[in-house]
Coordinates of C-alpha atoms in Angstrom, one line a residue:
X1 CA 126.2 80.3 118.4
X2 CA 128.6 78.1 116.9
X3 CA 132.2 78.2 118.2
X4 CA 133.4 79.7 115.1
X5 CA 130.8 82.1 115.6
X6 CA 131.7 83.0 119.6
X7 CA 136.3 83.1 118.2
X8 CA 134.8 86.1 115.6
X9 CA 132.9 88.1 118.3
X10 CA 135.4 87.5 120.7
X11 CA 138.2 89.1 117.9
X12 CA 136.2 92.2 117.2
X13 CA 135.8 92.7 120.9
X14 CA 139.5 92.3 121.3
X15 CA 140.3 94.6 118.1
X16 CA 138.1 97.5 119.8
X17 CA 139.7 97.4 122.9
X18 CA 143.5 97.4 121.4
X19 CA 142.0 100.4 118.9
X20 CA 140.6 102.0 122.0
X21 CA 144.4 101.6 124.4
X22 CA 145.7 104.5 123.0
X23 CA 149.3 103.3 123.6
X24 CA 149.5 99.9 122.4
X25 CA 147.1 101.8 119.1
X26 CA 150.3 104.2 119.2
X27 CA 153.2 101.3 119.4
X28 CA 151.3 98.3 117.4
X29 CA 149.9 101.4 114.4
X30 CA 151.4 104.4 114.4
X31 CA 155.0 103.7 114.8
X32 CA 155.1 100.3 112.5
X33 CA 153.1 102.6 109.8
X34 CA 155.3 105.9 110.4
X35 CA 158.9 104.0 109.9
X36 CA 157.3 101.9 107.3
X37 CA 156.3 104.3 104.9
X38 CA 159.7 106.5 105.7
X39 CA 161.1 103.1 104.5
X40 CA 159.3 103.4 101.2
X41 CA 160.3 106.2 100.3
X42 CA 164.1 106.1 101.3
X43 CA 165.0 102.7 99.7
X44 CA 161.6 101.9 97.9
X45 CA 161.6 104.1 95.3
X46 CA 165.3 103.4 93.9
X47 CA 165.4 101.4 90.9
X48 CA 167.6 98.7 92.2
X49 CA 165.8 95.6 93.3
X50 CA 168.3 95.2 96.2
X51 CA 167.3 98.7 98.0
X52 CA 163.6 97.6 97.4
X53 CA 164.6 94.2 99.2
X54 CA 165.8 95.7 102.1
X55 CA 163.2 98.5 102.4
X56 CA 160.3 95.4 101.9
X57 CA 162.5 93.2 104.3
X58 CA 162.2 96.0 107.3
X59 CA 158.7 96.6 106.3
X60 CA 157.8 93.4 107.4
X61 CA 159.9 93.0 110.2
X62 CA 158.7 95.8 111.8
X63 CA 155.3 94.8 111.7
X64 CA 156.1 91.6 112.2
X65 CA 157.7 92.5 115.4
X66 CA 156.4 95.6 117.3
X67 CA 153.4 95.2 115.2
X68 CA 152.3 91.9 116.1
X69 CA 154.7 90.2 118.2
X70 CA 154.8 93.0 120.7
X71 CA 150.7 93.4 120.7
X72 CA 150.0 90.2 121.0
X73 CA 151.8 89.6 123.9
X74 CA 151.1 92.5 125.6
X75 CA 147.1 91.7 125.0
X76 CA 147.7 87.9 126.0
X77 CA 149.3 88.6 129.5
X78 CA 146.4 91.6 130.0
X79 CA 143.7 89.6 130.1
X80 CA 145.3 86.9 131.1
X81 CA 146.8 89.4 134.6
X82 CA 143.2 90.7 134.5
X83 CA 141.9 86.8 134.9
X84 CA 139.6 87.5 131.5
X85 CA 141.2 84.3 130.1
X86 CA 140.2 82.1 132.8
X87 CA 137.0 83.3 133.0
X88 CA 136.4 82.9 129.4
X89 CA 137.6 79.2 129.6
X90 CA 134.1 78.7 130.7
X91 CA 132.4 80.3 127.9
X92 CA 132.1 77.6 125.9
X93 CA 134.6 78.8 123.4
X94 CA 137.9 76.2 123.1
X95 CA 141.5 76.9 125.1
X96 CA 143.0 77.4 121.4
X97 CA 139.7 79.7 119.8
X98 CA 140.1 81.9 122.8
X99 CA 144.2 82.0 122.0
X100 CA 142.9 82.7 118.2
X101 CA 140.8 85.7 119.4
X102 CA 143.0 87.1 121.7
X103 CA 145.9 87.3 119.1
X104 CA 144.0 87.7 116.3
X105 CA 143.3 91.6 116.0
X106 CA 147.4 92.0 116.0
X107 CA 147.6 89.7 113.4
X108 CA 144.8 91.9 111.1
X109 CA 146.4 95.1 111.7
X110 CA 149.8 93.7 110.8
X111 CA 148.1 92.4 106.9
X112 CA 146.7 96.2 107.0
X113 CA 150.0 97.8 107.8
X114 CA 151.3 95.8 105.2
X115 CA 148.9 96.2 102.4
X116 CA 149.5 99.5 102.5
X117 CA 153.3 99.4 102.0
X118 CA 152.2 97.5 99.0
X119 CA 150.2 100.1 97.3
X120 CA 152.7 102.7 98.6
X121 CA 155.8 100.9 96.4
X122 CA 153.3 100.6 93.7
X123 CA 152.5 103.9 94.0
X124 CA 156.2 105.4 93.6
X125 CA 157.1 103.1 91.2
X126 CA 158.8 100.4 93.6
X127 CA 160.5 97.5 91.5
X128 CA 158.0 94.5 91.5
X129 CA 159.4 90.8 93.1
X130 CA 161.0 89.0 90.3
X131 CA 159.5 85.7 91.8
X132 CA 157.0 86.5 94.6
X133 CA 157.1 83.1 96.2
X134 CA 159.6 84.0 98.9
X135 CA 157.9 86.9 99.9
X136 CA 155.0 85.1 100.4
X137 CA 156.8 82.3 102.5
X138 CA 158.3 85.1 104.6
X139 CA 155.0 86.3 105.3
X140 CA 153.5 82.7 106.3
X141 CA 156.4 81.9 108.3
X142 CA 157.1 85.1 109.6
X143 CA 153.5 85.0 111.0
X144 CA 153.5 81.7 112.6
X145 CA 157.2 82.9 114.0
X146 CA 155.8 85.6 115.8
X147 CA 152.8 84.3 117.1
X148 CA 154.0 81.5 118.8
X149 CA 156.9 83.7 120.0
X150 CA 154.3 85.8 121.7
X151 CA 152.8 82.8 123.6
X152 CA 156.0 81.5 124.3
X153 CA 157.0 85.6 125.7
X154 CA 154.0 85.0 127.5
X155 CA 155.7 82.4 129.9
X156 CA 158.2 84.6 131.1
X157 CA 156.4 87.7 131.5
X158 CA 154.7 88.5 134.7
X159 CA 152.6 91.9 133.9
X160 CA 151.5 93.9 130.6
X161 CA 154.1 96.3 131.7
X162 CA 156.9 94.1 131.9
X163 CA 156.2 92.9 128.4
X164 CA 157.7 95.8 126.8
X165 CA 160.8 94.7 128.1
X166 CA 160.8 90.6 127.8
X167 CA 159.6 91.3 124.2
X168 CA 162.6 94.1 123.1
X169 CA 165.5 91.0 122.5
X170 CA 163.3 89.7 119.9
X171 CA 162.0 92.6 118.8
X172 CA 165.8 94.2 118.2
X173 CA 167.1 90.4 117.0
X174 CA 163.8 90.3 113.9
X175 CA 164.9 93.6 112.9
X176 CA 168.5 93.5 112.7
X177 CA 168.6 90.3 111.5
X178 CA 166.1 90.7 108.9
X179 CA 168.2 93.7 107.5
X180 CA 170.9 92.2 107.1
X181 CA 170.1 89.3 105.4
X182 CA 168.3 91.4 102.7
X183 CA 171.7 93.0 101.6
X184 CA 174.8 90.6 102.6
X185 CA 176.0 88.7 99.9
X186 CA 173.7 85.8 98.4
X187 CA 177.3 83.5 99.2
X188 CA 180.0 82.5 101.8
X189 CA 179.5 82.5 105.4
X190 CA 177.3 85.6 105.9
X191 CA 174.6 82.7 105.0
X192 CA 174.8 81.2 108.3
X193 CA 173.2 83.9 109.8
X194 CA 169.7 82.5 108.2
X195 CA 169.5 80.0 111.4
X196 CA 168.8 83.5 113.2
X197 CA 164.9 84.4 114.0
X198 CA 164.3 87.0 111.7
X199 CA 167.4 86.2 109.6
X200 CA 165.2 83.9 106.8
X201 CA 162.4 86.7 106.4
X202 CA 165.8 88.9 105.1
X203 CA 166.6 86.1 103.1
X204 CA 163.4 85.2 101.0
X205 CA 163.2 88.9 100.6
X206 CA 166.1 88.8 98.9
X207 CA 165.4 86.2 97.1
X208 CA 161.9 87.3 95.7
X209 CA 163.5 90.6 94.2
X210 CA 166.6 89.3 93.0
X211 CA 166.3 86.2 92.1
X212 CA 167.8 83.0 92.4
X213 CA 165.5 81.3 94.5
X214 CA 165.7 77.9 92.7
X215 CA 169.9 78.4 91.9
X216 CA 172.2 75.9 93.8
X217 CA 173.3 77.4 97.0
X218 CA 175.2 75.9 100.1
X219 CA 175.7 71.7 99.6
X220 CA 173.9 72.2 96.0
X221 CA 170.6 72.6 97.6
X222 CA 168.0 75.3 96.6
X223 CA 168.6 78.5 98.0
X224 CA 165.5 78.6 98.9
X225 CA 166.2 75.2 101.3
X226 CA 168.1 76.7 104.0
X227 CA 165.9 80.1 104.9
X228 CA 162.6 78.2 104.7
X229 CA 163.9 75.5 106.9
X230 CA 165.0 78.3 109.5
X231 CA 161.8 79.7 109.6
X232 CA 160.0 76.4 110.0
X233 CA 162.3 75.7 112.7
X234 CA 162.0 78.9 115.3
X235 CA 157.9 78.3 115.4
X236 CA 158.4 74.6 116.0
X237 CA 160.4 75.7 119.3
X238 CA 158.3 78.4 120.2
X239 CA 155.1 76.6 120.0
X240 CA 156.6 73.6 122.0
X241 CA 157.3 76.4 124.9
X242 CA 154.0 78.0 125.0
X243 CA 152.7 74.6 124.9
X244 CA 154.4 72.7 127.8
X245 CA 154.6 76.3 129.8
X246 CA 151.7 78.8 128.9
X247 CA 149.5 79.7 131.9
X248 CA 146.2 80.8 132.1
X249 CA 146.3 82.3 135.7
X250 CA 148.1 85.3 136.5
X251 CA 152.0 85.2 137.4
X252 CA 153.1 86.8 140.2

């Protein structure tokens, strides 16, 4: 079998066993799905873009955040406490396929979660993104945020039970932050929150349903510029972390 191959069986092993935990199927599904579509149809079904923004923008945080972030690192420091991550180092499958699998059934049930907002909005008659380019870069980048995040969480995080503590900062900072930015004013110093982790994902929102993506914004740049470098920024740092810190044997 070809290491491709051995990453794609090791990922439907792993997204049986987080289907199977019944609390991370509750934290990582049932909650990001049950405030999501509560979301939709509080602020989604308004005719003003903005509400639509903000109801999209905590849409994807959420799932973002306990969705994925919060899953992945509770599954990478299981197997890792359980030694399953060592052992498989000699399976023939590569250090970063077997990070790939391991994090990889989070990641799929976060694009579920979210494909079903989308047909919800459509559904009820949700305003459509006047440019969807943002909302795809929030996506992208709001996926590489929080799964290098989760690796970097990883580091400091001893046992699967203590990772629903080390990973509520984050969680609370994506959320907030994201909200925020969806509805603050597109000018003036409110904008500096974009260098938040979260904070850009709020932003493009915004952008993608209002507009104004490609209008001159702080210095005369885009104001597109300053959220996307923000979100470029946060997985540089995190992914340097995990890299110089991750472990593969269990912390004590």
């Amino acid at each position: 079998m070809s290491d491709a191959g051995r990453v794609l069986a090791l990922a439907g092993t792993e997204l049986r066993l987080v289907l199977r935990n019944k609390t991370v199927a509750v934290s990582s599904i049932v909650v990001p799905l049950a405030v999501g579509v509560f979301w939709a149809f509080s602020f989604g079904a308004s005719t003003q873009p903005g509400m639509t923004a903000m109801a999209v923008a905590l849409q994807l945080s959420i799932v973002l955040a306990m969705g994925i972030y919060v899953t992945a690192t509770q599954t990478v420091v299981g197997r890792r406490h359980n030694r399953v991550l060592k052992r498989l180092r000699t399976s023939g499958i590569s250090d970063t396929g077997l990070l790939v699998a391991t994090v990889a059934p989070a990641v799929v049930i976060g694009l579920v979660q979210l494909g079903i907002f989308g047909i919800i909005h459509a559904v009820i008659g949700s305003p459509w993104p006047v440019d969807p380019f943002p909302l795809v870069l929030a996506l992208l980048g709001g996926l590489a945020l929080v799964v290098t995040a989760a690796l970097a969480t990883t580091v400091v995080t001893p046992s699967p039970e203590r990772s629903q503590i080390t990973t509520l900062p984050l969680t609370f900072l994506l959320l907030a932050a994201a909200a925020a930015l969806a509805v603050v004013p597109s000018q003036g110093w409110w904008q500096a929150l974009v260098a938040v982790p979260g904070a850009p994902i709020g932003r493009l929102t915004q952008l993608a349903y209002e507009g104004g993506t490609w209008a001159a914004g702080p210095v005369g740049l885009p104001a597109l510029l300053p959220a996307v470098a923000a979100l470029l920024v946060w997985p540089v740092v995190f992914g340097y972390l995990a890299a110089r810190r991750f472990r593969w044997d269990p912390r004590h």
